[in-house]
Structure formats: structure tokens, C-alpha cells
Short mmCIF file of C-alpha atoms and ligand atoms in Angstrom, two decimals:
data_model
loop_
_atom_site.label_atom_id
_atom_site.label_comp_id
_atom_site.label_asym_id
_atom_site.label_seq_id
_atom_site.Cartn_x
_atom_site.Cartn_y
_atom_site.Cartn_z
CA MET A 1 -75.28 32.86 79.70
CA SER A 2 -73.49 29.81 78.36
CA LYS A 3 -76.85 28.09 77.92
CA ASP A 4 -77.92 31.03 75.80
CA ILE A 5 -74.95 30.58 73.56
CA GLN A 6 -75.59 26.86 73.24
CA ASP A 7 -79.17 27.56 72.22
CA ARG A 8 -78.12 30.11 69.70
CA ILE A 9 -75.46 27.84 68.27
CA LYS A 10 -78.12 25.22 67.80
CA LYS A 11 -80.32 27.70 66.05
CA LEU A 12 -77.67 29.41 63.92
CA VAL A 13 -74.99 26.84 63.06
CA ARG A 14 -75.94 24.33 60.39
CA GLU A 15 -76.56 20.93 61.91
CA ASP A 16 -74.15 19.19 59.53
CA ILE A 17 -71.44 21.64 60.62
CA ARG A 18 -72.17 21.11 64.32
CA SER A 19 -71.70 17.39 63.91
CA LEU A 20 -68.28 17.77 62.27
CA ASP A 21 -64.98 17.48 64.10
CA ALA A 22 -62.44 20.22 63.43
CA TYR A 23 -59.44 19.08 61.39
CA HIS A 24 -57.10 17.70 64.02
CA VAL A 25 -53.42 18.61 64.00
CA PRO A 26 -51.44 16.89 66.78
CA ASP A 27 -49.07 18.85 68.99
CA SER A 28 -45.61 18.41 67.52
CA GLN A 29 -43.46 20.21 70.07
CA GLY A 30 -40.18 18.34 70.49
CA MET A 31 -41.24 15.57 68.10
CA VAL A 32 -39.65 14.12 64.98
CA LYS A 33 -42.37 15.09 62.52
CA LEU A 34 -42.99 12.28 60.06
CA ASP A 35 -46.74 12.78 59.79
CA ALA A 36 -47.42 15.64 57.42
CA MET A 37 -45.31 15.21 54.25
CA GLU A 38 -43.13 18.18 55.08
CA ASN A 39 -39.68 18.60 53.60
CA PRO A 40 -37.25 17.89 56.48
CA TYR A 41 -34.39 20.04 55.19
CA ASP A 42 -33.70 23.59 56.29
CA PHE A 43 -34.98 26.09 53.80
CA PRO A 44 -32.07 27.08 51.50
CA ALA A 45 -30.18 30.03 52.97
CA SER A 46 -29.52 31.45 49.50
CA ILE A 47 -33.26 31.89 48.88
CA LEU A 48 -33.91 33.14 52.38
CA ASP A 49 -31.14 35.75 52.16
CA ALA A 50 -32.38 37.05 48.81
CA TRP A 51 -35.88 37.33 50.27
CA LYS A 52 -34.67 39.18 53.36
CA ALA A 53 -32.85 41.65 51.14
CA GLU A 54 -36.12 42.39 49.33
CA LEU A 55 -38.23 42.70 52.44
CA SER A 56 -37.06 46.24 53.17
CA SER A 57 -38.60 47.50 49.94
CA ILE A 58 -42.00 45.92 50.55
CA ASN A 59 -44.89 48.20 51.45
CA ILE A 60 -46.47 46.27 54.28
CA ASN A 61 -49.10 48.99 54.73
CA ARG A 62 -50.38 48.44 51.18
CA TYR A 63 -52.52 45.62 49.88
CA PRO A 64 -50.58 43.15 47.77
CA ASP A 65 -50.89 43.03 44.00
CA PRO A 66 -54.36 41.44 43.74
CA LYS A 67 -53.43 39.39 40.71
CA ALA A 68 -49.88 38.62 41.89
CA GLN A 69 -48.87 39.50 38.35
CA LYS A 70 -45.15 39.04 38.73
CA LEU A 71 -45.46 35.67 40.44
CA SER A 72 -48.07 34.45 37.96
CA GLU A 73 -45.89 35.44 35.02
CA SER A 74 -42.81 33.80 36.45
CA LEU A 75 -44.81 30.61 37.13
CA LYS A 76 -46.07 30.60 33.56
CA GLY A 77 -42.51 30.93 32.34
CA PHE A 78 -41.32 28.25 34.74
CA LEU A 79 -43.99 25.86 33.41
CA SER A 80 -43.50 26.97 29.77
CA LEU A 81 -47.28 27.32 29.50
CA LYS A 82 -48.58 27.57 25.95
CA ASP A 83 -50.72 30.47 24.76
CA GLY A 84 -54.32 30.20 25.89
CA TYR A 85 -53.39 28.70 29.26
CA GLU A 86 -53.32 30.50 32.59
CA VAL A 87 -52.34 30.01 36.21
CA LEU A 88 -54.51 30.75 39.21
CA LEU A 89 -52.94 31.09 42.64
CA GLY A 90 -54.37 29.86 45.91
CA ASN A 91 -53.51 30.15 49.58
CA GLY A 92 -52.43 26.51 49.40
CA SER A 93 -54.11 24.11 47.00
CA ASP A 94 -56.71 23.59 49.71
CA GLU A 95 -58.05 27.03 48.84
CA ILE A 96 -58.07 26.13 45.16
CA ILE A 97 -60.14 23.02 45.89
CA GLN A 98 -62.56 25.30 47.71
CA MET A 99 -62.75 27.70 44.75
CA LEU A 100 -63.25 24.83 42.30
CA ILE A 101 -66.08 23.29 44.27
CA ALA A 102 -67.74 26.65 44.86
CA CYS A 103 -67.46 27.43 41.15
CA PHE A 104 -68.61 24.20 39.53
CA ALA A 105 -70.62 22.18 41.98
CA THR A 106 -74.39 21.98 42.15
CA ASP A 107 -76.63 20.46 44.83
CA ASN A 108 -76.58 16.93 43.50
CA SER A 109 -73.75 14.46 43.31
CA SER A 110 -71.26 16.87 41.91
CA VAL A 111 -67.83 16.00 43.25
CA MET A 112 -66.23 12.61 42.75
CA SER A 113 -62.89 11.04 43.52
CA PRO A 114 -61.36 7.64 44.12
CA GLU A 115 -61.22 6.61 47.79
CA PRO A 116 -59.12 6.61 49.81
CA SER A 117 -57.70 9.87 48.55
CA PHE A 118 -57.01 13.40 49.76
CA VAL A 119 -59.60 14.14 52.45
CA MET A 120 -60.09 17.79 51.50
CA TYR A 121 -62.09 16.91 48.36
CA LYS A 122 -64.78 15.33 50.49
CA MET A 123 -64.54 17.74 53.42
CA ILE A 124 -64.86 20.88 51.31
CA ALA A 125 -67.75 19.34 49.36
CA GLN A 126 -69.45 18.81 52.74
CA PHE A 127 -68.73 22.37 53.86
CA CYS A 128 -70.30 23.65 50.64
CA LYS A 129 -73.30 21.31 51.02
CA VAL A 130 -72.46 19.70 47.74
CA GLY A 131 -72.94 16.05 46.84
CA TYR A 132 -69.79 13.95 47.03
CA LEU A 133 -69.19 10.45 45.74
CA GLY A 134 -66.10 8.45 46.68
CA VAL A 135 -65.45 5.41 44.51
CA PRO A 136 -63.48 2.72 46.37
CA LEU A 137 -60.14 1.65 44.97
CA ARG A 138 -59.15 -2.01 44.74
CA GLU A 139 -57.48 -3.59 47.72
CA ASN A 140 -54.07 -2.99 46.12
CA PHE A 141 -54.93 0.76 45.95
CA GLU A 142 -55.36 0.63 42.18
CA LEU A 143 -58.31 2.06 40.33
CA ASP A 144 -61.22 -0.25 39.60
CA LEU A 145 -61.61 1.30 36.18
CA GLU A 146 -64.82 -0.45 35.23
CA VAL A 147 -66.59 0.64 38.41
CA PHE A 148 -65.17 4.15 38.22
CA LEU A 149 -66.25 4.68 34.61
CA ARG A 150 -69.70 3.32 35.38
CA LYS A 151 -70.04 5.83 38.21
CA VAL A 152 -68.85 8.65 35.97
CA GLU A 153 -71.47 7.77 33.43
CA GLU A 154 -74.24 7.37 36.01
CA GLU A 155 -73.48 10.53 37.94
CA GLN A 156 -71.72 12.73 35.39
CA PRO A 157 -70.07 14.69 38.23
CA GLN A 158 -69.26 18.35 37.76
CA ILE A 159 -65.72 17.79 39.06
CA ILE A 160 -63.56 14.69 39.39
CA PHE A 161 -60.47 15.01 41.58
CA ILE A 162 -57.60 12.62 40.91
CA ALA A 163 -54.53 12.94 43.12
CA GLN A 164 -51.69 11.71 40.92
CA PRO A 165 -49.78 10.19 42.67
CA ASN A 166 -52.43 9.53 45.26
CA ASN A 167 -52.39 10.55 48.91
CA PRO A 168 -52.61 8.56 51.21
CA THR A 169 -51.54 5.54 49.14
CA GLY A 170 -48.43 6.98 47.48
CA LYS A 171 -49.24 5.23 44.21
CA LEU A 172 -49.67 6.51 40.68
CA PHE A 173 -52.79 5.67 38.73
CA GLU A 174 -52.31 4.32 35.21
CA HIS A 175 -52.02 7.04 32.63
CA ASN A 176 -54.40 5.16 30.32
CA HIS A 177 -56.98 4.98 33.08
CA LEU A 178 -56.84 8.75 33.46
CA ILE A 179 -57.42 9.12 29.73
CA ASP A 180 -60.48 6.85 29.94
CA ILE A 181 -61.87 8.89 32.85
CA ILE A 182 -61.26 12.20 31.08
CA GLU A 183 -62.86 10.96 27.87
CA SER A 184 -65.95 9.66 29.63
CA SER A 185 -66.45 12.77 31.76
CA GLU A 186 -68.57 15.72 30.69
CA GLY A 187 -67.30 17.66 33.70
CA ILE A 188 -63.94 18.99 34.82
CA VAL A 189 -61.14 16.59 35.74
CA VAL A 190 -58.66 18.07 38.20
CA ILE A 191 -55.36 16.24 38.36
CA ASP A 192 -53.78 17.05 41.70
CA GLU A 193 -50.02 16.82 41.29
CA ALA A 194 -49.07 17.82 44.84
CA TYR A 195 -46.19 15.31 44.70
CA THR A 196 -44.86 16.21 41.28
CA ALA A 197 -41.36 16.82 42.66
CA PHE A 198 -41.03 13.18 43.71
CA THR A 199 -42.15 11.42 40.53
CA ASP A 200 -41.34 11.44 36.82
CA TYR A 201 -45.05 11.39 36.05
CA ASP A 202 -46.47 14.60 34.59
CA ALA A 203 -50.02 15.07 33.31
CA THR A 204 -49.32 18.30 31.41
CA GLU A 205 -49.82 16.62 28.04
CA LEU A 206 -53.36 15.63 29.12
CA MET A 207 -54.13 19.27 29.88
CA TYR A 208 -53.05 20.24 26.37
CA LEU A 209 -54.99 17.36 24.78
CA TYR A 210 -58.27 17.72 26.65
CA ASP A 211 -59.85 21.07 27.45
CA ASN A 212 -61.68 19.72 30.53
CA VAL A 213 -58.41 18.93 32.34
CA LEU A 214 -56.95 21.23 34.99
CA ILE A 215 -53.71 20.57 36.83
CA MET A 216 -53.15 21.60 40.44
CA ARG A 217 -49.81 21.82 42.21
CA THR A 218 -48.41 23.22 45.43
CA PHE A 219 -45.19 24.51 46.96
CA SER A 220 -46.05 22.77 50.24
CA LYS A 221 -44.30 19.47 49.60
CA VAL A 222 -41.07 21.02 48.31
CA GLY A 223 -40.09 22.80 51.48
CA MET A 224 -42.57 25.65 51.63
CA ALA A 225 -45.52 24.28 53.57
CA GLY A 226 -45.47 27.32 55.83
CA VAL A 227 -45.93 29.73 52.94
CA ARG A 228 -49.23 28.33 51.63
CA LEU A 229 -48.99 28.63 47.89
CA GLY A 230 -50.83 26.35 45.50
CA TYR A 231 -51.68 26.89 41.85
CA LEU A 232 -53.99 25.67 39.17
CA VAL A 233 -53.22 25.61 35.45
CA GLY A 234 -55.53 25.11 32.52
CA ARG A 235 -57.35 26.83 29.70
CA SER A 236 -57.77 30.52 30.46
CA GLU A 237 -61.51 30.27 29.73
CA TRP A 238 -61.95 28.03 32.78
CA LEU A 239 -59.55 29.94 34.99
CA ASN A 240 -61.25 33.26 34.24
CA GLU A 241 -64.47 31.84 35.65
CA ILE A 242 -62.83 30.36 38.74
CA ASP A 243 -60.90 33.60 39.32
CA LYS A 244 -64.20 35.37 39.99
CA LEU A 245 -64.49 33.43 43.24
CA ARG A 246 -60.98 34.15 44.40
CA LEU A 247 -60.74 36.56 47.32
CA PRO A 248 -58.90 39.58 45.90
CA TYR A 249 -55.78 39.53 48.06
CA ASN A 250 -55.49 35.83 48.76
CA ILE A 251 -51.72 35.69 48.24
CA ASN A 252 -50.00 37.99 50.71
CA VAL A 253 -47.08 40.16 49.77
CA LEU A 254 -44.55 38.11 51.77
CA SER A 255 -45.53 34.92 49.94
CA GLN A 256 -45.54 36.62 46.56
CA THR A 257 -42.01 37.92 47.07
CA LEU A 258 -40.61 34.69 48.51
CA CYS A 259 -42.19 32.43 45.89
CA ASN A 260 -40.79 34.58 43.08
CA ILE A 261 -37.30 34.02 44.43
CA ALA A 262 -38.01 30.33 45.05
CA ILE A 263 -39.00 29.84 41.41
CA GLU A 264 -35.83 31.56 40.22
CA ASN A 265 -33.87 29.16 42.43
CA TYR A 266 -36.04 26.12 41.99
CA ASP A 267 -33.05 23.88 41.25
CA VAL A 268 -32.05 24.13 44.94
CA LEU A 269 -35.47 22.91 46.07
CA LYS A 270 -35.52 20.27 43.35
CA LYS A 271 -32.19 18.93 44.62
CA GLN A 272 -33.70 18.47 48.07
CA ALA A 273 -36.64 16.63 46.53
CA GLU A 274 -34.25 14.35 44.65
CA GLU A 275 -32.46 13.60 47.87
CA ILE A 276 -35.81 12.73 49.49
CA VAL A 277 -36.50 10.33 46.60
CA ARG A 278 -33.16 8.66 47.34
CA LEU A 279 -33.99 8.43 51.05
CA ARG A 280 -37.41 7.02 50.17
CA ALA A 281 -35.79 4.10 48.33
CA GLU A 282 -33.51 3.50 51.29
CA MET A 283 -36.41 3.62 53.74
CA LEU A 284 -38.58 1.33 51.62
CA ASP A 285 -35.79 -1.18 51.46
CA GLN A 286 -35.40 -1.18 55.24
CA LEU A 287 -39.14 -1.37 55.87
CA LYS A 288 -39.41 -4.38 53.59
CA ARG A 289 -36.92 -6.23 55.74
CA ILE A 290 -39.09 -5.97 58.83
CA ASP A 291 -41.10 -9.15 59.22
CA GLY A 292 -44.78 -8.36 59.69
CA ILE A 293 -44.73 -5.05 57.86
CA HIS A 294 -45.84 -4.65 54.27
CA ALA A 295 -44.52 -1.44 52.72
CA VAL A 296 -46.21 0.00 49.63
CA GLU A 297 -44.08 1.33 46.74
CA SER A 298 -44.34 5.11 46.59
CA GLU A 299 -43.99 7.94 44.08
CA THR A 300 -44.33 10.57 46.81
CA ASN A 301 -42.41 11.70 49.91
CA PHE A 302 -44.20 9.21 52.17
CA ILE A 303 -44.60 5.45 52.47
CA VAL A 304 -47.68 3.56 53.57
CA ILE A 305 -47.16 0.47 55.67
CA ARG A 306 -49.68 -2.23 56.54
CA LEU A 307 -49.24 -4.37 59.63
CA ASP A 308 -49.66 -8.10 59.21
CA ARG A 309 -51.73 -8.75 62.32
CA ASP A 310 -50.77 -12.45 62.32
CA LYS A 311 -47.21 -11.38 63.02
CA VAL A 312 -47.49 -7.99 64.65
CA ARG A 313 -49.04 -7.67 68.08
CA VAL A 314 -49.98 -3.99 68.02
CA THR A 315 -52.71 -2.17 66.15
CA ALA A 316 -51.77 0.78 63.96
CA LYS A 317 -53.07 3.16 66.63
CA LEU A 318 -51.13 1.50 69.41
CA LEU A 319 -47.99 1.42 67.28
CA SER A 320 -48.36 5.14 66.64
CA ASP A 321 -48.73 5.72 70.40
CA LYS A 322 -45.59 3.72 71.06
CA LEU A 323 -43.71 5.74 68.44
CA LYS A 324 -45.01 8.90 70.07
CA GLU A 325 -43.43 7.78 73.35
CA ARG A 326 -40.20 7.67 71.40
CA LYS A 327 -40.89 11.20 70.16
CA ILE A 328 -41.79 10.19 66.60
CA LEU A 329 -44.99 11.44 65.02
CA VAL A 330 -46.57 9.42 62.17
CA LYS A 331 -50.07 9.32 60.70
CA VAL A 332 -52.53 6.56 61.57
CA LEU A 333 -54.64 5.69 58.54
CA SER A 334 -56.68 2.94 60.20
CA GLY A 335 -60.24 4.04 60.70
CA SER A 336 -60.24 6.61 57.89
CA HIS A 337 -61.23 4.08 55.20
CA PRO A 338 -61.89 0.31 55.19
CA LEU A 339 -58.99 -0.26 52.76
CA LEU A 340 -56.62 1.36 55.22
CA GLU A 341 -57.11 -1.01 58.15
CA ASN A 342 -53.82 -1.60 60.00
CA CYS A 343 -52.13 1.09 57.92
CA LEU A 344 -49.82 3.96 58.86
CA ARG A 345 -48.37 6.71 56.69
CA LEU A 346 -44.72 7.56 57.23
CA THR A 347 -43.28 10.75 55.79
CA VAL A 348 -39.71 10.41 54.55
CA GLY A 349 -37.48 12.46 56.85
CA LEU A 350 -33.77 13.09 57.19
CA HIS A 351 -31.50 10.05 57.02
CA GLU A 352 -31.07 9.92 60.79
CA GLU A 353 -34.78 10.50 61.43
CA ASN A 354 -35.66 7.59 59.16
CA ALA A 355 -33.06 5.40 60.85
CA GLY A 356 -34.59 6.29 64.21
CA LEU A 357 -38.03 5.42 62.90
CA ILE A 358 -36.95 2.02 61.57
CA GLN A 359 -35.28 1.24 64.88
CA ALA A 360 -38.34 2.36 66.85
CA LEU A 361 -40.67 0.32 64.60
CA LYS A 362 -38.64 -2.83 65.19
CA LEU A 363 -38.77 -2.28 68.93
CA SER A 364 -42.46 -1.39 69.02
CA ILE A 365 -44.19 -4.03 66.91
CA ARG A 366 -43.45 -7.10 69.05
C1 LIG B 401 -50.73 17.99 50.70
C2 LIG B 401 -51.71 17.89 49.61
C3 LIG B 401 -52.40 19.00 49.13
C4 LIG B 401 -52.43 20.27 49.97
O1 LIG B 401 -51.67 21.22 49.53
P1 LIG B 401 -51.60 22.67 50.19
O2 LIG B 401 -51.06 23.43 49.05
O3 LIG B 401 -50.67 22.55 51.34
O4 LIG B 401 -52.97 23.11 50.58
C5 LIG B 401 -53.22 18.88 48.04
N1 LIG B 401 -53.41 17.67 47.46
C6 LIG B 401 -52.81 16.57 47.91
C7 LIG B 401 -53.05 15.28 47.24
C8 LIG B 401 -51.94 16.64 49.00
O5 LIG B 401 -51.39 15.52 49.49
#
């Protein structure tokens, strides 16, 4: 019986899928979670209460509004979108990346992004059997503009993804470099602003200047990771095309209702993000004082550290294991890209969580 299934799997599941590993999420029961860029604060009770009050009038037995009209309109107002521009909602921005690739990509080298960057660009391109080209950053995690532009011209990719600021480096790319990339690209340039709440940078003006620019954002990093809501903004001509690939009821009624209230009360979430920015500065300062650890400046809610292996005895993996023994979960970056050797990614947590992390790091590296 089980041999039968194995045979059939071999016959029916694409070989490139069989050889993939499923996206691994570590068990976090009882752990201090500093691995996934979540907002550590409790969700604001004021928003939660308002949502609960509305829940009784929701028709759970009915499909949700397929276009999530009310939420889309309130987002457009929130962003002060100009005429001719639209929003498209996704079940997380991951789903939007999937729609974008399915919509624009062809068989050849169609998706491009700097590397290291957000892994989903490459993974979803692979799922869709679409060509993907990652262009290595410099050692300091900055863009090698000359190389990047050359690749754009050689490949003319259908879509370029730029995470701004970048994950997993935490750094912003230079605005002028983005302009050069946009101007040399005949395809779509998606600027992924997942961390917009933690930086003053904003690419909106590029979207208004260039009609091949789309901006993608998410509610995940501002305290709503569990809700799964991402959105894309850009010229309505583009979004109308992409919308054809959207599954009709992709945003469920609970999310639609909650996100509406969250937008009306965004200042509460924004305050939490501002507090995280303050904690980030504090954490960076303390990391910099640890001999043997190089901490990278960040415009996000996480900080990348690199271990100086002349001074630090443990590898990144071993350090992560030692932190795990102390009930702290962080992300090992070593092994995911050559530029990330000896690197770990630390999400900024609550003040006391960060203090615990710093203490545990000091104890674990020697
Ligand atoms: C976290 C993250 C996302 C994923 O967002 P979801 O809305 O949770 O799917 C997208 N892009 C980047 C760069 C991220 O770091």
C-alpha cells in the first residue's frame, strides 16, 4: 500500500517539488519569540473590543464581500491614493507575490531581486516554474548598482522585487539606485515596504512618477501577523489585470471587519511601532558593546548580527541552539546565502525580552 503511494507520488508530483523542503517553522511553545518579526505587544484592547462588538452582526454563513469594498475604500483613504490608482488585497503579501508572479512571469528568467532578500520571491518563482535571478549584494549588504543594472539590461525581467528596507539585512537601498533600476527596467518593479512602519522611507512618490512601479505593504509587522492581510497599490490598469488571478473570497469576513477598525485606529498601532523603533536603538547600542559581535544598523523591527569568529567560539547555529536552551528563539541566517555566514537575525521584542537576549548572548558566545 505505502509503496503504491510512493510510486504514485513519483509519477504525479513534479520532481522539482518533491526535492523541495517544506517551509520550516520551529515550535515556539513556551519560547521568547524573536525569530519572526512579530510585534511583541498585546493587540490594542480598544480595537479588539470594537471588533467583538461588530462580530454579532456578521453573517458567517455568507461569503464575504468578494471585493472587500469597504476595506479597500478605507485603505485608499488612509493612503490618500490619487485618482487612477487602486489597491489590491491579499491573504498576506505572500499571496500578492504569488499573484504577481502568476500574472507577469513567463518561462524564462522573469523574476529578479537582490540577494539575500525575502525568500518568498525565489520560492514562489520556483513553485510557478518561472525563471528567477538573484543578484548578489555587496558584502556590506548594499546594492552593487553596476552589476544589478547590467543584469536588468541583459535579462529584462518581467518583475523585479525590491524589499525596501530589505529583509534579512534590515538596510535601506539608496533611493537614487531604485530610480536607476526603475528607469532601466521594461518590466514591473515591486517595492516591498513590509517594514514601512519602522522607517521614514516611503517610495510612494516613485509610484506616482513611474507607471511600472507597484508598492506592496502588509499588516503583519504592525501587530497583525495572525490576520494575514497584505496589499498592493499602483495604477489601476495594472491592478485590474492582477485582480483577475485573485481567488474571489481571499480576504475572509473576520479579517475584513478587523482591518477596517484597525485602519480607523491606526495611530494606536503606529505608536507601538514607534516604541519598537526606540527599543531597536537601545538594542543596537547594547549589541555594539559586545566584543565579537558586529550589529548592522536597521530600518526594520529586527537587527542582523555577524559573529567575529576570531573572537567568538560558537557558530551562528550553535549560538542559536544555546539561546534555545535559554528559551529564546532567533533566526539563523548562516547557510541561506554566502553573504550571511556567521549571521543571525534578531527580532526586536519587549524591553525585558531584549534585555534577556543580550544577557543570554553574552553568556553563550564564549
Ligand atoms: C514579512 C515580509 C513579508 C510577508 O508579509 P505577509 O503579509 O505576512 O505575507 C513580505 N515581504 C517582506 C520583505 C517581509 O519581510
